[in-house]
Short mmCIF file of N, CA and C in Angstrom, two decimals:
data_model
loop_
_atom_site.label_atom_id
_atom_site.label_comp_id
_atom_site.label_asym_id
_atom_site.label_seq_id
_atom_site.Cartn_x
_atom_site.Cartn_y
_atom_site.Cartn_z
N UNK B 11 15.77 1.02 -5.28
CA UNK B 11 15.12 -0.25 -5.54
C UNK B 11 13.64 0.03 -5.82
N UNK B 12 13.23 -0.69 -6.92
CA UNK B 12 11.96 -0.35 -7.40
C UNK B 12 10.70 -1.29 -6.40
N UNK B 13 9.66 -0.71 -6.11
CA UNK B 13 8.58 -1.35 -4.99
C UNK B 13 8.16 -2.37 -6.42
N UNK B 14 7.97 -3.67 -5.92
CA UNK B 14 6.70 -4.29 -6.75
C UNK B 14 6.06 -5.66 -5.64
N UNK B 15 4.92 -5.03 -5.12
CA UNK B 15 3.76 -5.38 -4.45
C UNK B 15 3.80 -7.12 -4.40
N UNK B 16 3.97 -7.05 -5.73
CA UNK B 16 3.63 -8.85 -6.32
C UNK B 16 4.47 -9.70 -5.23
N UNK B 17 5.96 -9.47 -4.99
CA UNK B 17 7.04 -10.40 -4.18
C UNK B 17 6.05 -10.12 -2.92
N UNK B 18 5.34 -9.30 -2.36
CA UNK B 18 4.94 -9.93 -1.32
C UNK B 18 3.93 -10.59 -0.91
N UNK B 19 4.28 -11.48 0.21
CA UNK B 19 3.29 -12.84 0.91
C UNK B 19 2.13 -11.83 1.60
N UNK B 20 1.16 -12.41 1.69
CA UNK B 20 0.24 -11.99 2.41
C UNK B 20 0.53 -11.53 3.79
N UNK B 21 1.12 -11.96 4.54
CA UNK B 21 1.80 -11.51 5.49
C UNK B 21 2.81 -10.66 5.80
N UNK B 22 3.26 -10.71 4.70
CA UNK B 22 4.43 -9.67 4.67
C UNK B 22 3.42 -7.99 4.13
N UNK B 23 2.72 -8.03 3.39
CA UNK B 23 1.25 -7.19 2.91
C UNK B 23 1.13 -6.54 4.41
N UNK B 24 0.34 -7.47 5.11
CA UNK B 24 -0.42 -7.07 6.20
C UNK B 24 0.72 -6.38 7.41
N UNK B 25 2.27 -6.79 7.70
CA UNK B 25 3.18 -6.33 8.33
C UNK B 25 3.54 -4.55 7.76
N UNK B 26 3.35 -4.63 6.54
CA UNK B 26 3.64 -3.30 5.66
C UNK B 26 2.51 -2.04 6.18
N UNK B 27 1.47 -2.62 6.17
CA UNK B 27 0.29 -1.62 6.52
C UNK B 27 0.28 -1.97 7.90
N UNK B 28 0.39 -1.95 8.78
CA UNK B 28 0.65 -1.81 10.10
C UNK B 28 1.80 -1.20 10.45
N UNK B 29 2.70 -1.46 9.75
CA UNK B 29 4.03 -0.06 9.66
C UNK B 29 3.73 1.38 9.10
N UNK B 30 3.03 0.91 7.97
CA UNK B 30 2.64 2.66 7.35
C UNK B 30 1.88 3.13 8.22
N UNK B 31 0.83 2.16 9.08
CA UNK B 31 -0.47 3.13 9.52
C UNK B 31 0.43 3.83 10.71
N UNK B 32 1.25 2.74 11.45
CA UNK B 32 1.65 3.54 12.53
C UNK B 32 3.21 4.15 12.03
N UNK B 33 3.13 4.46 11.14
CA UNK B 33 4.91 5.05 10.69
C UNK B 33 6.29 4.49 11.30
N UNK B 34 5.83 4.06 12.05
CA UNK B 34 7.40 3.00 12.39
C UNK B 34 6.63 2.22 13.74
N UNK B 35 7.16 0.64 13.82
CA UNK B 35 6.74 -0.27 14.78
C UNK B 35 8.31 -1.11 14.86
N UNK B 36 7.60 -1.44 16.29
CA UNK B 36 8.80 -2.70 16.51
C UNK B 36 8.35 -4.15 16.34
N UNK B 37 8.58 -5.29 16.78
CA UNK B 37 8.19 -6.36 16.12
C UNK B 37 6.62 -6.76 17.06
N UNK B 38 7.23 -6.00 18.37
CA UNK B 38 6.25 -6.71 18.95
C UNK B 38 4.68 -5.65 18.93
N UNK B 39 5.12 -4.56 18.43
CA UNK B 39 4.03 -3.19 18.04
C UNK B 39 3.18 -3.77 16.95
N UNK B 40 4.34 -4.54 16.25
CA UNK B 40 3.36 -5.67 15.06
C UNK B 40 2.70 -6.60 15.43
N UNK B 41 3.16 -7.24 15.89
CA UNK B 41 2.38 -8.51 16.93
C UNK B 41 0.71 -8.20 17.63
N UNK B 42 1.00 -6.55 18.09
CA UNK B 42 0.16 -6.05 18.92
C UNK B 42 -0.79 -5.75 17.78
N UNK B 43 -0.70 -5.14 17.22
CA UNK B 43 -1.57 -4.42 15.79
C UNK B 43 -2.04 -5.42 15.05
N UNK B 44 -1.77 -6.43 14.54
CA UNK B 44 -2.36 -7.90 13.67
C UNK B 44 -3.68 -8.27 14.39
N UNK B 45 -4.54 -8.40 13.58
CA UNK B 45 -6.06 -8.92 14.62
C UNK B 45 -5.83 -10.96 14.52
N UNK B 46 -4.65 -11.32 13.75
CA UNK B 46 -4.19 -12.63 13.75
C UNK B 46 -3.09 -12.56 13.31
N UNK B 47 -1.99 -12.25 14.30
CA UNK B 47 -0.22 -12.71 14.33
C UNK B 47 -0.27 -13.83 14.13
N UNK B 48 1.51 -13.95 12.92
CA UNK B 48 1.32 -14.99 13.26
C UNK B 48 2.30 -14.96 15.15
N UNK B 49 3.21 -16.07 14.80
CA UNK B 49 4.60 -15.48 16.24
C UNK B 49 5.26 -14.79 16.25
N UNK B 50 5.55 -14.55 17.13
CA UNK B 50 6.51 -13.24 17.79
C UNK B 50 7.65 -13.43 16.17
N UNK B 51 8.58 -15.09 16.85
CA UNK B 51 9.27 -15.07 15.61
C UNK B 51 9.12 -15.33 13.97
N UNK B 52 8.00 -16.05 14.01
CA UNK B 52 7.59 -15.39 12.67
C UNK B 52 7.68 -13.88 11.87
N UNK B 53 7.14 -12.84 12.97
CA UNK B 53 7.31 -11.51 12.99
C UNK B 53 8.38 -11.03 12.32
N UNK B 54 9.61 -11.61 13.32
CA UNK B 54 10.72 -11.01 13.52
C UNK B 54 11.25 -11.70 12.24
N UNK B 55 11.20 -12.79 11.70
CA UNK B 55 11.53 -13.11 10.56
C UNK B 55 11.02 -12.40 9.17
N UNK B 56 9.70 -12.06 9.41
CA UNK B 56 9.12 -11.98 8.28
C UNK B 56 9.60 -9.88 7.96
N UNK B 57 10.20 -9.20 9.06
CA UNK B 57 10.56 -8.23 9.16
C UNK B 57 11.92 -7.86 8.69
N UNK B 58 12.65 -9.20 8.87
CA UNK B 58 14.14 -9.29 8.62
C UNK B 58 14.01 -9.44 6.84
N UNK B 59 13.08 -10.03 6.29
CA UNK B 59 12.74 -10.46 5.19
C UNK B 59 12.87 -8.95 4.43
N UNK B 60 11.72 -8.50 4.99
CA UNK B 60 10.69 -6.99 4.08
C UNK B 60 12.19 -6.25 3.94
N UNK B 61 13.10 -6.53 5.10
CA UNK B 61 13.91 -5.25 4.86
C UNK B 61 14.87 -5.78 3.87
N UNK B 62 15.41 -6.77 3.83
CA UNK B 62 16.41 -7.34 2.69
C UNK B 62 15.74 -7.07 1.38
N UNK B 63 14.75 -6.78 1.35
CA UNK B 63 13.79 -7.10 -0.32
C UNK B 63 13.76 -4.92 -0.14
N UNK B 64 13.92 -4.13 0.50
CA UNK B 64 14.30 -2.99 0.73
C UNK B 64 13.25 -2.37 0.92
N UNK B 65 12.15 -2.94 1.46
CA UNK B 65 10.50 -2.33 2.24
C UNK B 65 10.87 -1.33 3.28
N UNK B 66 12.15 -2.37 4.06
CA UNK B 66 12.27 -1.43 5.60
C UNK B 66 13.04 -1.30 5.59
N UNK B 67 13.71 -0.33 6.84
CA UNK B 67 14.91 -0.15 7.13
C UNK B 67 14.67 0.30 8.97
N UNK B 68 15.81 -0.24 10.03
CA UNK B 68 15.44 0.02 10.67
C UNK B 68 16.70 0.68 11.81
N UNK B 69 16.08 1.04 12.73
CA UNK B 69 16.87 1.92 14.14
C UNK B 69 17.01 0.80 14.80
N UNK B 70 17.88 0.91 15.93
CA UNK B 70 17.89 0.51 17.16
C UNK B 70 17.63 1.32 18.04
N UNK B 71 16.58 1.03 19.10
CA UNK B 71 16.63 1.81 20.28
C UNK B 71 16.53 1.42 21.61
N UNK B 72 16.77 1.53 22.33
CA UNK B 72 17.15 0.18 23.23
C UNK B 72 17.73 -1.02 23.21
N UNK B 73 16.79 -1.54 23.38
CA UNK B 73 17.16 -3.12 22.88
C UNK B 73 16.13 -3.47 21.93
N UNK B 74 15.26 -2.89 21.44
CA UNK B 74 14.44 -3.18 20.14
C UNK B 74 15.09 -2.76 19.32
N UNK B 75 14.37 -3.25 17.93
CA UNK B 75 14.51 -2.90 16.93
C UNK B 75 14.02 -2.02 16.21
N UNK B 76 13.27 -0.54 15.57
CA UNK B 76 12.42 0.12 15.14
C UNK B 76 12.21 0.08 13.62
N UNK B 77 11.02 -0.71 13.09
CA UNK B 77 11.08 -0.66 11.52
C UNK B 77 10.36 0.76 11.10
N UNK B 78 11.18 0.56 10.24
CA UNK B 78 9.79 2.28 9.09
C UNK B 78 10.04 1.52 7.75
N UNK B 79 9.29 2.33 6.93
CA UNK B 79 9.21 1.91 5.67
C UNK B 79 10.47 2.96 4.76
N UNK B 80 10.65 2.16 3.98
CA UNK B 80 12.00 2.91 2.97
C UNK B 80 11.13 3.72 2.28
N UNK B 81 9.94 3.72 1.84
CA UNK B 81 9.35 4.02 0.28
C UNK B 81 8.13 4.85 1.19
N UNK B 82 7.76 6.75 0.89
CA UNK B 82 6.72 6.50 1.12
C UNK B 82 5.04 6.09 1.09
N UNK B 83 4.15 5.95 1.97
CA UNK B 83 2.62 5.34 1.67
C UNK B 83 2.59 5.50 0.18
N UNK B 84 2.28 6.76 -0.62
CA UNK B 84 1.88 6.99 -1.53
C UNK B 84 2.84 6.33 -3.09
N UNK B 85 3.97 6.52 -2.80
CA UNK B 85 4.18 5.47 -3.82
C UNK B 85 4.50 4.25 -3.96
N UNK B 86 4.22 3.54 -2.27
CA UNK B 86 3.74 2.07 -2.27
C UNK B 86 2.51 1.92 -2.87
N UNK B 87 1.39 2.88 -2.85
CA UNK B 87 0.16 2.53 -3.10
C UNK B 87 -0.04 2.60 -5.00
N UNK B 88 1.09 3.88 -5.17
CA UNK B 88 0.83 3.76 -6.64
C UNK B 88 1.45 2.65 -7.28
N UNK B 89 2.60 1.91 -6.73
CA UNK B 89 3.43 0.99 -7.30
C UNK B 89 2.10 -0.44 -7.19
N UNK B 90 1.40 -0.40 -6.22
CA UNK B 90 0.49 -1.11 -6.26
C UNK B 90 -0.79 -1.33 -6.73
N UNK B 91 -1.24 0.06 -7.00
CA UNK B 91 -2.29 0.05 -7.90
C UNK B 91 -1.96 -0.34 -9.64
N UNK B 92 -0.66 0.26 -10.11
CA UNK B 92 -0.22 -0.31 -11.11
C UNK B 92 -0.27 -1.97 -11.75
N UNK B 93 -0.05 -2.33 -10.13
CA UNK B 93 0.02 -3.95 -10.35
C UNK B 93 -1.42 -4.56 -10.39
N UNK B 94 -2.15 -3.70 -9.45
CA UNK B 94 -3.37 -4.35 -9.43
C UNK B 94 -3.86 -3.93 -10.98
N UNK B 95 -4.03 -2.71 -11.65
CA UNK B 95 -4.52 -3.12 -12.83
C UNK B 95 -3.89 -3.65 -14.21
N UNK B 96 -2.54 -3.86 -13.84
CA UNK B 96 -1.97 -4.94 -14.88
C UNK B 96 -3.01 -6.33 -14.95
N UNK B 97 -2.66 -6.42 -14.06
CA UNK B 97 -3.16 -8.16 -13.30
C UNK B 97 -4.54 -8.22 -13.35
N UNK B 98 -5.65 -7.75 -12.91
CA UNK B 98 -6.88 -7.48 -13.35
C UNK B 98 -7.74 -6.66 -14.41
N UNK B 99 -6.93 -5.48 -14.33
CA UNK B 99 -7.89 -4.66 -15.63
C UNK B 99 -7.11 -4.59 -17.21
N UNK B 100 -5.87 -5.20 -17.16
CA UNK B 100 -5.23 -5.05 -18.61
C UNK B 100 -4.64 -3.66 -18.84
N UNK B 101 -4.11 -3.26 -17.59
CA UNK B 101 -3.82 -1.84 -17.32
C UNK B 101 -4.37 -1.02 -17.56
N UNK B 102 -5.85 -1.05 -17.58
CA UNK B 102 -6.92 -0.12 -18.30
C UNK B 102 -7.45 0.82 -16.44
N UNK B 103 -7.39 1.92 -16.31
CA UNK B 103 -7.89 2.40 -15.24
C UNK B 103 -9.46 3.00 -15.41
N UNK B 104 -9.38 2.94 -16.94
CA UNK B 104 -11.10 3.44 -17.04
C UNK B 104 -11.93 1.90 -16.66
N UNK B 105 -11.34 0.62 -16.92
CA UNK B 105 -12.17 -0.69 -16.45
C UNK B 105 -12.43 -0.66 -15.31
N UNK B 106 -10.75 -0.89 -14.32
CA UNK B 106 -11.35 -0.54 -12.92
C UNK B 106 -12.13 0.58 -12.44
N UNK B 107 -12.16 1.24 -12.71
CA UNK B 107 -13.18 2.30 -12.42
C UNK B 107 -14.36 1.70 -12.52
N UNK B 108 -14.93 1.58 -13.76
CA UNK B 108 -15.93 1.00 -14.40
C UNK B 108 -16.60 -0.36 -13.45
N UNK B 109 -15.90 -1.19 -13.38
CA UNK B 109 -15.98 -2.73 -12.64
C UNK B 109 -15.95 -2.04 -11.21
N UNK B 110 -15.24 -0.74 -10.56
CA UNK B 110 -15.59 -0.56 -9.11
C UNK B 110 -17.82 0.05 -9.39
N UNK B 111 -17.58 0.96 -10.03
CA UNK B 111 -18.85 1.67 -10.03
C UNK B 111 -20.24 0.78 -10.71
N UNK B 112 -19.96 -0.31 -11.25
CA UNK B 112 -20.94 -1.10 -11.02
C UNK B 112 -20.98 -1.91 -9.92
N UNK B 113 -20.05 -1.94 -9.65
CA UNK B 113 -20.31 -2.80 -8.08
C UNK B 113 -21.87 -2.54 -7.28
N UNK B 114 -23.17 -3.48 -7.24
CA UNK B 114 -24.21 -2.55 -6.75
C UNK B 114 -23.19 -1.62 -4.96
N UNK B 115 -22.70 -2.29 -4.31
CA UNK B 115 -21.92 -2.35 -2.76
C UNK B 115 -20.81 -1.01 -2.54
N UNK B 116 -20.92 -0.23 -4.36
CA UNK B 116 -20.12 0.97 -4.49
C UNK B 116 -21.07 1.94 -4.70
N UNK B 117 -20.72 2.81 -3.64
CA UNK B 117 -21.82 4.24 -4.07
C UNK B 117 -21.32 5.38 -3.61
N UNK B 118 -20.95 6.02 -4.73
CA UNK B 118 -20.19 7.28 -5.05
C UNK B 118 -21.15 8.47 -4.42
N UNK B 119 -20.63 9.39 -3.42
CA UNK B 119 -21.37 10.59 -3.30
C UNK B 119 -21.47 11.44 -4.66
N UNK B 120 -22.16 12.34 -4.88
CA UNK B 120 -22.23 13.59 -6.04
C UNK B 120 -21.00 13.86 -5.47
N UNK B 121 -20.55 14.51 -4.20
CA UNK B 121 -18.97 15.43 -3.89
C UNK B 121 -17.83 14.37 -4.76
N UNK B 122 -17.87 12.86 -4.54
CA UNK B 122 -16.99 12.19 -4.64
C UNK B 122 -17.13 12.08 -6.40
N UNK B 123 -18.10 12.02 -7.43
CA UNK B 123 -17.91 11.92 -8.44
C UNK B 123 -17.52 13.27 -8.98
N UNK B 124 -18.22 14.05 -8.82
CA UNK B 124 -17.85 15.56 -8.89
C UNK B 124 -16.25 15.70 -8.61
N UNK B 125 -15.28 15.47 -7.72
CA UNK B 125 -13.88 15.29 -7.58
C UNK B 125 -13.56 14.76 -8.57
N UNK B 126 -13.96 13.02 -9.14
CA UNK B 126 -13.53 12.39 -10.20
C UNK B 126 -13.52 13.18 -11.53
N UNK B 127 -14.60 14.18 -11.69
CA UNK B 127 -14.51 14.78 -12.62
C UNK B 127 -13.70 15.63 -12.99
N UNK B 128 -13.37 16.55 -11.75
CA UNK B 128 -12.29 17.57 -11.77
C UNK B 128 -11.07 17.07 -12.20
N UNK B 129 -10.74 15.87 -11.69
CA UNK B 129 -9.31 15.04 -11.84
C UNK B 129 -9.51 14.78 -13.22
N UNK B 130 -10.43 14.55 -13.93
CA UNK B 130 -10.42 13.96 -15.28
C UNK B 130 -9.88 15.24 -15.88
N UNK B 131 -10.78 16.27 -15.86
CA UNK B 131 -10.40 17.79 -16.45
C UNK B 131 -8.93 18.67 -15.87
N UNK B 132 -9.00 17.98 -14.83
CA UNK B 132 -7.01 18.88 -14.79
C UNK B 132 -6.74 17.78 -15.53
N UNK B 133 -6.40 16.19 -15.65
CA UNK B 133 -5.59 15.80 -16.36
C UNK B 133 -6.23 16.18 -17.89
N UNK B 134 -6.80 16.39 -18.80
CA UNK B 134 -7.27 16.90 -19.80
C UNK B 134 -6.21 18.36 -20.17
N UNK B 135 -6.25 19.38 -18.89
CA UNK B 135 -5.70 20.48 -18.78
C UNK B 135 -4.20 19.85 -19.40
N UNK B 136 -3.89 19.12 -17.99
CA UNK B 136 -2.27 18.49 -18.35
C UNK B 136 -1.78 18.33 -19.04
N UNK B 137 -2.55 18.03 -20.17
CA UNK B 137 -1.65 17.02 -21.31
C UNK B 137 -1.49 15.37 -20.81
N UNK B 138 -2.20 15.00 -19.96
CA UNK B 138 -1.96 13.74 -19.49
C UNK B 138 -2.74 12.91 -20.15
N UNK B 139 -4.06 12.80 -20.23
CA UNK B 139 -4.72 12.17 -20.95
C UNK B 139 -4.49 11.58 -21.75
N UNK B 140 -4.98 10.35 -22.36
CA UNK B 140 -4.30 9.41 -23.86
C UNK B 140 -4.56 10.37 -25.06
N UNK B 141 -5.34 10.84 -24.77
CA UNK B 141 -5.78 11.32 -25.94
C UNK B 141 -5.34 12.11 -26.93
N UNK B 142 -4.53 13.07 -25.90
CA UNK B 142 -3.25 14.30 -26.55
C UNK B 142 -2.18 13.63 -27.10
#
């Protein structure tokens, strides 16, 4: 099943990254982790949800329930960055870039642009680039 970010509620968002950060939670590990839960059963609903839509999948252990995520961090995040620059940059990643680094509130170390650069030049190396 393919991840796409968009089907989820804000809440269901914020349940996801409290599972990735801690790699598997139970409902009430969620509850605990939210700086504003909503209820217990809200939780437990909104968990029963993520996993039908195929976010989670979970154990039993005890008498809890244990969620983890189906998909891992990294290609939730790429399935999501995809969406974010459909939806805002016109799928352009040189805009977002661009629109992050004028941000005055963004400030790139030399190490951290210096990295950006390297990444530009292996993908150059790659054959990845549009340009090839």
């Amino acid at each position: 099943m393919a991840l796409d970010p968009a089907e989820l509620s804000k809440r269901e968002r914020q349940i996801m990254e409290v599972i990735y950060a801690a790699r598997e939670a139970s409902a009430n590990q969620v509850v605990a982790a939210m700086s504003d839960p909503p209820t217990q059963t809200a939780v437990r609903t909104l968990l029963g949800i993520l996993e039908r839509k195929g976010h989670l999948t979970h154990i039993k252990r005890g008498r809890q329930f244990i969620y983890r995520p189906t998909h891992p961090r990294r290609q939730a995040a790429r399935s999501a960055l995809r969406r974010l620059l459909a939806t805002f940059f016109d799928g352009s990643v040189e805009h977002a870039l661009a629109s992050y680094i004028a941000d005055p509130k963004s400030r790139l170390s030399d190490e951290q642009l210096q990295r950006l650069g390297d990444l530009i030049d292996q993908a150059r190396r790659d054959g990845t680039s549009a340009g090839k």
